[in-house]
Amino acid sequence: MTAAPNEEAELKLELAADSADRLEKSGLLKGDPSVLPQHAIYFDTPDHDLASEGLSLRIRREGEKRKQTVKADGSSAGMFIRPEWERSVTNDEPVIDHATPIPALLGKKTAAIAPIFTVENERHLWLQDGIEIALDRGRILAAEREMPMCEVELELKRGHAAALFALARRIDEIVPVRIGVSSKAERGYRLLGPAPSAFKAERVKLGKDQTAASAFQTVATACLRHFRLNEPLVLDHRDEAALHQLRVAIRRLRSALTLFKPLFDEKARRRFNDELRWLASELGKARDLDVLAGQVEPGPLLDRILSARDEAYDGAIAALDSLRARRLMLSLAEWIAVGAWLSDAETQDFRDTPAREFATGVLERFRRKVKNGGRKMEKLGDHARHEVRKTAKKMRYATDFFAGLFPDKRERRRRKRFVSALEELQDGLGALNDLAGAPELLARLGLEGSPQAAGIVTGDRKADLLESAAEAYDAFVDAKRFWR
């Protein structure tokens, strides 16, 4: 995969500052680098209209030279291929004309564009085998706040994008690196607002002209981005909400692998699914205890649970820090962007199917599975209800992924009602699943005999929960399908 004339293909990797020093001394990067002190000013309106339109505008100074760059949002996690408009300028005043999309998008608001944050950076630059390697160390300054940064950007100058991932693996053999999903501009904008506790999944932008293959790439890379945005918050702050979002990102990605199953070789799909299941399991040990702790009043039982939770978080962080997890995300990013599935003759017809047509078939199939599986809800066993819950969750993610393919007013109205009914069903099944899983979790911790545990494992609530779940199932079945 190569970049078109007005696009750049780059792979961003994040690493620690001391790792950057070790990388430079490793000998992997041949020769003496060009050293470029950089000072960049980013511009927007006070209401951040450029960012709202998916654009960034900067003027970067290197020595006495200044270059203005307008960039559109990247389309993937780690692997950025995006439109870019560049020109030389003589000072720190941006030149805004119709050579870029800014005037057409902002109109009169263009006059309000002004500096909003700066980036100070020292870039060490190499060119090897058609790849420009930029090692950046610096900081981002916005208002009275600042954020350090250290990253490697691999930009393809010639050849195939797979070479970027091959080099990334060689770097990871020397120092730990992780896929980078945030531009300097994004990080600057975050400094202008409150510090995030966790990042929820962003809206997936699918267009009517996309194929099933390109729709999967858009969906899957959005899931990878969701994961990577939350990972540092768990590693650095043990944030409970971020841990939950990490597991949501993994579930969404595993669901995407299932929803788009006809596009892939089954062996590759299973390999990634198994690895994602492993990581979700490691994170789930801490998440289960977060949920359990929320059901217990202060006292000896809660103290024991919180102690076990601390150990579980240690395990979750060790899993995230492992070579296995880092390589999993790098391999996924490569497979999504340039994997062999994109040229498999046996699945070409599925890949070329219009995304809306493909989505309609998926949504119909999973609705049927939820409907058939959830019949006689009150008589189902715990395991059978759990299976319905998992299918309903995949259905819910599908409604999120494919929402942009059904943009008409009537479709949006029906989708809102359909999703509301589906969420009610999910909530009911989730409460029953938590109730069923609590005794096993308490037994694993050796706490089943605690007096406080009786209030958690009691079956008094089950009848009410079953009745509510059955009512939610009926409402789901009656909800009109927005894709028809």
PDB file of N, CA, C and O in Angstrom, residues 261-301:
ATOM      1  N   LYS A 261     -16.939 -11.578   9.559  1.00  0.00           N
ATOM      2  CA  LYS A 261     -16.304 -12.883   9.414  1.00  0.00           C
ATOM      3  C   LYS A 261     -16.163 -13.365   7.967  1.00  0.00           C
ATOM      4  O   LYS A 261     -15.138 -13.958   7.608  1.00  0.00           O
ATOM      5  N   PRO A 262     -17.149 -13.151   7.079  1.00  0.00           N
ATOM      6  CA  PRO A 262     -17.009 -13.656   5.707  1.00  0.00           C
ATOM      7  C   PRO A 262     -15.837 -13.066   4.926  1.00  0.00           C
ATOM      8  O   PRO A 262     -15.451 -13.610   3.893  1.00  0.00           O
ATOM      9  N   LEU A 263     -15.255 -11.974   5.407  1.00  0.00           N
ATOM     10  CA  LEU A 263     -14.188 -11.301   4.664  1.00  0.00           C
ATOM     11  C   LEU A 263     -12.824 -11.954   4.867  1.00  0.00           C
ATOM     12  O   LEU A 263     -11.890 -11.662   4.113  1.00  0.00           O
ATOM     13  N   PHE A 264     -12.681 -12.824   5.884  1.00  0.00           N
ATOM     14  CA  PHE A 264     -11.342 -13.232   6.297  1.00  0.00           C
ATOM     15  C   PHE A 264     -11.120 -14.734   6.181  1.00  0.00           C
ATOM     16  O   PHE A 264     -12.048 -15.533   6.203  1.00  0.00           O
ATOM     17  N   ASP A 265      -9.844 -15.058   6.153  1.00  0.00           N
ATOM     18  CA  ASP A 265      -9.412 -16.423   6.376  1.00  0.00           C
ATOM     19  C   ASP A 265      -9.683 -16.779   7.835  1.00  0.00           C
ATOM     20  O   ASP A 265      -9.317 -16.037   8.743  1.00  0.00           O
ATOM     21  N   GLU A 266     -10.320 -17.914   8.077  1.00  0.00           N
ATOM     22  CA  GLU A 266     -10.743 -18.257   9.428  1.00  0.00           C
ATOM     23  C   GLU A 266      -9.568 -18.445  10.382  1.00  0.00           C
ATOM     24  O   GLU A 266      -9.655 -18.115  11.580  1.00  0.00           O
ATOM     25  N   LYS A 267      -8.454 -18.940   9.879  1.00  0.00           N
ATOM     26  CA  LYS A 267      -7.295 -19.168  10.751  1.00  0.00           C
ATOM     27  C   LYS A 267      -6.774 -17.857  11.326  1.00  0.00           C
ATOM     28  O   LYS A 267      -6.496 -17.758  12.534  1.00  0.00           O
ATOM     29  N   ALA A 268      -6.650 -16.840  10.478  1.00  0.00           N
ATOM     30  CA  ALA A 268      -6.163 -15.548  10.955  1.00  0.00           C
ATOM     31  C   ALA A 268      -7.156 -14.915  11.918  1.00  0.00           C
ATOM     32  O   ALA A 268      -6.777 -14.359  12.961  1.00  0.00           O
ATOM     33  N   ARG A 269      -8.431 -15.008  11.594  1.00  0.00           N
ATOM     34  CA  ARG A 269      -9.456 -14.426  12.464  1.00  0.00           C
ATOM     35  C   ARG A 269      -9.426 -15.068  13.844  1.00  0.00           C
ATOM     36  O   ARG A 269      -9.475 -14.378  14.873  1.00  0.00           O
ATOM     37  N   ARG A 270      -9.327 -16.382  13.876  1.00  0.00           N
ATOM     38  CA  ARG A 270      -9.305 -17.089  15.160  1.00  0.00           C
ATOM     39  C   ARG A 270      -8.051 -16.743  15.964  1.00  0.00           C
ATOM     40  O   ARG A 270      -8.101 -16.633  17.197  1.00  0.00           O
ATOM     41  N   ARG A 271      -6.942 -16.596  15.267  1.00  0.00           N
ATOM     42  CA  ARG A 271      -5.698 -16.274  15.973  1.00  0.00           C
ATOM     43  C   ARG A 271      -5.828 -14.939  16.698  1.00  0.00           C
ATOM     44  O   ARG A 271      -5.492 -14.834  17.882  1.00  0.00           O
ATOM     45  N   PHE A 272      -6.327 -13.937  16.017  1.00  0.00           N
ATOM     46  CA  PHE A 272      -6.485 -12.637  16.657  1.00  0.00           C
ATOM     47  C   PHE A 272      -7.561 -12.679  17.742  1.00  0.00           C
ATOM     48  O   PHE A 272      -7.409 -12.081  18.811  1.00  0.00           O
ATOM     49  N   ASN A 273      -8.633 -13.394  17.479  1.00  0.00           N
ATOM     50  CA  ASN A 273      -9.706 -13.480  18.459  1.00  0.00           C
ATOM     51  C   ASN A 273      -9.219 -14.155  19.736  1.00  0.00           C
ATOM     52  O   ASN A 273      -9.553 -13.730  20.850  1.00  0.00           O
ATOM     53  N   ASP A 274      -8.420 -15.214  19.602  1.00  0.00           N
ATOM     54  CA  ASP A 274      -7.898 -15.912  20.770  1.00  0.00           C
ATOM     55  C   ASP A 274      -6.973 -15.010  21.589  1.00  0.00           C
ATOM     56  O   ASP A 274      -7.014 -15.018  22.822  1.00  0.00           O
ATOM     57  N   GLU A 275      -6.129 -14.249  20.911  1.00  0.00           N
ATOM     58  CA  GLU A 275      -5.226 -13.358  21.629  1.00  0.00           C
ATOM     59  C   GLU A 275      -5.989 -12.230  22.326  1.00  0.00           C
ATOM     60  O   GLU A 275      -5.663 -11.854  23.461  1.00  0.00           O
ATOM     61  N   LEU A 276      -7.002 -11.708  21.671  1.00  0.00           N
ATOM     62  CA  LEU A 276      -7.822 -10.674  22.298  1.00  0.00           C
ATOM     63  C   LEU A 276      -8.600 -11.241  23.486  1.00  0.00           C
ATOM     64  O   LEU A 276      -8.788 -10.547  24.501  1.00  0.00           O
ATOM     65  N   ARG A 277      -9.038 -12.486  23.368  1.00  0.00           N
ATOM     66  CA  ARG A 277      -9.736 -13.119  24.490  1.00  0.00           C
ATOM     67  C   ARG A 277      -8.794 -13.259  25.685  1.00  0.00           C
ATOM     68  O   ARG A 277      -9.195 -13.039  26.838  1.00  0.00           O
ATOM     69  N   TRP A 278      -7.537 -13.639  25.422  1.00  0.00           N
ATOM     70  CA  TRP A 278      -6.568 -13.737  26.505  1.00  0.00           C
ATOM     71  C   TRP A 278      -6.403 -12.398  27.226  1.00  0.00           C
ATOM     72  O   TRP A 278      -6.454 -12.329  28.456  1.00  0.00           O
ATOM     73  N   LEU A 279      -6.232 -11.321  26.457  1.00  0.00           N
ATOM     74  CA  LEU A 279      -6.016 -10.017  27.064  1.00  0.00           C
ATOM     75  C   LEU A 279      -7.254  -9.560  27.823  1.00  0.00           C
ATOM     76  O   LEU A 279      -7.156  -9.020  28.938  1.00  0.00           O
ATOM     77  N   ALA A 280      -8.426  -9.798  27.258  1.00  0.00           N
ATOM     78  CA  ALA A 280      -9.668  -9.424  27.938  1.00  0.00           C
ATOM     79  C   ALA A 280      -9.799 -10.178  29.257  1.00  0.00           C
ATOM     80  O   ALA A 280     -10.260  -9.627  30.264  1.00  0.00           O
ATOM     81  N   SER A 281      -9.394 -11.445  29.279  1.00  0.00           N
ATOM     82  CA  SER A 281      -9.463 -12.243  30.497  1.00  0.00           C
ATOM     83  C   SER A 281      -8.550 -11.688  31.575  1.00  0.00           C
ATOM     84  O   SER A 281      -8.926 -11.607  32.758  1.00  0.00           O
ATOM     85  N   GLU A 282      -7.351 -11.267  31.198  1.00  0.00           N
ATOM     86  CA  GLU A 282      -6.414 -10.697  32.166  1.00  0.00           C
ATOM     87  C   GLU A 282      -6.951  -9.399  32.751  1.00  0.00           C
ATOM     88  O   GLU A 282      -6.813  -9.129  33.947  1.00  0.00           O
ATOM     89  N   LEU A 283      -7.568  -8.599  31.924  1.00  0.00           N
ATOM     90  CA  LEU A 283      -8.149  -7.341  32.405  1.00  0.00           C
ATOM     91  C   LEU A 283      -9.440  -7.592  33.185  1.00  0.00           C
ATOM     92  O   LEU A 283      -9.772  -6.843  34.112  1.00  0.00           O
ATOM     93  N   GLY A 284     -10.151  -8.651  32.818  1.00  0.00           N
ATOM     94  CA  GLY A 284     -11.437  -8.948  33.438  1.00  0.00           C
ATOM     95  C   GLY A 284     -11.339  -9.300  34.912  1.00  0.00           C
ATOM     96  O   GLY A 284     -12.283  -9.077  35.678  1.00  0.00           O
ATOM     97  N   LYS A 285     -10.202  -9.849  35.316  1.00  0.00           N
ATOM     98  CA  LYS A 285     -10.036 -10.201  36.729  1.00  0.00           C
ATOM     99  C   LYS A 285     -10.136  -8.964  37.613  1.00  0.00           C
ATOM    100  O   LYS A 285     -10.716  -9.013  38.705  1.00  0.00           O
ATOM    101  N   ALA A 286      -9.564  -7.863  37.153  1.00  0.00           N
ATOM    102  CA  ALA A 286      -9.668  -6.613  37.914  1.00  0.00           C
ATOM    103  C   ALA A 286     -11.055  -6.003  37.757  1.00  0.00           C
ATOM    104  O   ALA A 286     -11.640  -5.497  38.732  1.00  0.00           O
ATOM    105  N   ARG A 287     -11.610  -6.040  36.565  1.00  0.00           N
ATOM    106  CA  ARG A 287     -12.919  -5.437  36.325  1.00  0.00           C
ATOM    107  C   ARG A 287     -14.002  -6.141  37.142  1.00  0.00           C
ATOM    108  O   ARG A 287     -14.884  -5.493  37.706  1.00  0.00           O
ATOM    109  N   ASP A 288     -13.955  -7.474  37.241  1.00  0.00           N
ATOM    110  CA  ASP A 288     -14.947  -8.208  38.034  1.00  0.00           C
ATOM    111  C   ASP A 288     -14.938  -7.742  39.486  1.00  0.00           C
ATOM    112  O   ASP A 288     -15.993  -7.616  40.124  1.00  0.00           O
ATOM    113  N   LEU A 289     -13.746  -7.479  40.007  1.00  0.00           N
ATOM    114  CA  LEU A 289     -13.640  -7.029  41.393  1.00  0.00           C
ATOM    115  C   LEU A 289     -14.079  -5.582  41.552  1.00  0.00           C
ATOM    116  O   LEU A 289     -14.603  -5.194  42.600  1.00  0.00           O
ATOM    117  N   ASP A 290     -13.883  -4.767  40.520  1.00  0.00           N
ATOM    118  CA  ASP A 290     -14.440  -3.416  40.543  1.00  0.00           C
ATOM    119  C   ASP A 290     -15.961  -3.473  40.690  1.00  0.00           C
ATOM    120  O   ASP A 290     -16.559  -2.747  41.481  1.00  0.00           O
ATOM    121  N   VAL A 291     -16.585  -4.343  39.895  1.00  0.00           N
ATOM    122  CA  VAL A 291     -18.053  -4.479  39.933  1.00  0.00           C
ATOM    123  C   VAL A 291     -18.500  -5.015  41.283  1.00  0.00           C
ATOM    124  O   VAL A 291     -19.458  -4.518  41.892  1.00  0.00           O
ATOM    125  N   LEU A 292     -17.813  -6.058  41.774  1.00  0.00           N
ATOM    126  CA  LEU A 292     -18.184  -6.657  43.050  1.00  0.00           C
ATOM    127  C   LEU A 292     -18.038  -5.651  44.191  1.00  0.00           C
ATOM    128  O   LEU A 292     -18.897  -5.564  45.076  1.00  0.00           O
ATOM    129  N   ALA A 293     -16.969  -4.871  44.174  1.00  0.00           N
ATOM    130  CA  ALA A 293     -16.752  -3.876  45.230  1.00  0.00           C
ATOM    131  C   ALA A 293     -17.890  -2.858  45.273  1.00  0.00           C
ATOM    132  O   ALA A 293     -18.237  -2.352  46.342  1.00  0.00           O
ATOM    133  N   GLY A 294     -18.458  -2.567  44.099  1.00  0.00           N
ATOM    134  CA  GLY A 294     -19.553  -1.609  44.057  1.00  0.00           C
ATOM    135  C   GLY A 294     -20.844  -2.121  44.666  1.00  0.00           C
ATOM    136  O   GLY A 294     -21.781  -1.347  44.867  1.00  0.00           O
ATOM    137  N   GLN A 295     -20.917  -3.426  44.955  1.00  0.00           N
ATOM    138  CA  GLN A 295     -22.127  -4.013  45.522  1.00  0.00           C
ATOM    139  C   GLN A 295     -22.025  -4.236  47.029  1.00  0.00           C
ATOM    140  O   GLN A 295     -22.963  -4.741  47.649  1.00  0.00           O
ATOM    141  N   VAL A 296     -20.886  -3.880  47.634  1.00  0.00           N
ATOM    142  CA  VAL A 296     -20.621  -4.217  49.029  1.00  0.00           C
ATOM    143  C   VAL A 296     -20.501  -2.951  49.870  1.00  0.00           C
ATOM    144  O   VAL A 296     -19.836  -1.984  49.470  1.00  0.00           O
ATOM    145  N   GLU A 297     -21.112  -2.982  51.037  1.00  0.00           N
ATOM    146  CA  GLU A 297     -21.005  -1.872  51.978  1.00  0.00           C
ATOM    147  C   GLU A 297     -19.633  -1.892  52.651  1.00  0.00           C
ATOM    148  O   GLU A 297     -18.971  -2.937  52.723  1.00  0.00           O
ATOM    149  N   PRO A 298     -19.172  -0.740  53.158  1.00  0.00           N
ATOM    150  CA  PRO A 298     -17.885  -0.710  53.857  1.00  0.00           C
ATOM    151  C   PRO A 298     -17.852  -1.727  55.000  1.00  0.00           C
ATOM    152  O   PRO A 298     -18.840  -1.934  55.696  1.00  0.00           O
ATOM    153  N   GLY A 299     -16.694  -2.376  55.140  1.00  0.00           N
ATOM    154  CA  GLY A 299     -16.542  -3.386  56.172  1.00  0.00           C
ATOM    155  C   GLY A 299     -15.453  -4.369  55.805  1.00  0.00           C
ATOM    156  O   GLY A 299     -14.747  -4.203  54.797  1.00  0.00           O
ATOM    157  N   PRO A 300     -15.290  -5.439  56.601  1.00  0.00           N
ATOM    158  CA  PRO A 300     -14.217  -6.415  56.358  1.00  0.00           C
ATOM    159  C   PRO A 300     -14.283  -7.057  54.973  1.00  0.00           C
ATOM    160  O   PRO A 300     -13.250  -7.282  54.341  1.00  0.00           O
ATOM    161  N   LEU A 301     -15.499  -7.364  54.491  1.00  0.00           N
ATOM    162  CA  LEU A 301     -15.617  -7.991  53.173  1.00  0.00           C
ATOM    163  C   LEU A 301     -15.098  -7.059  52.084  1.00  0.00           C
ATOM    164  O   LEU A 301     -14.346  -7.476  51.195  1.00  0.00           O
TER     165      LEU A 301
END
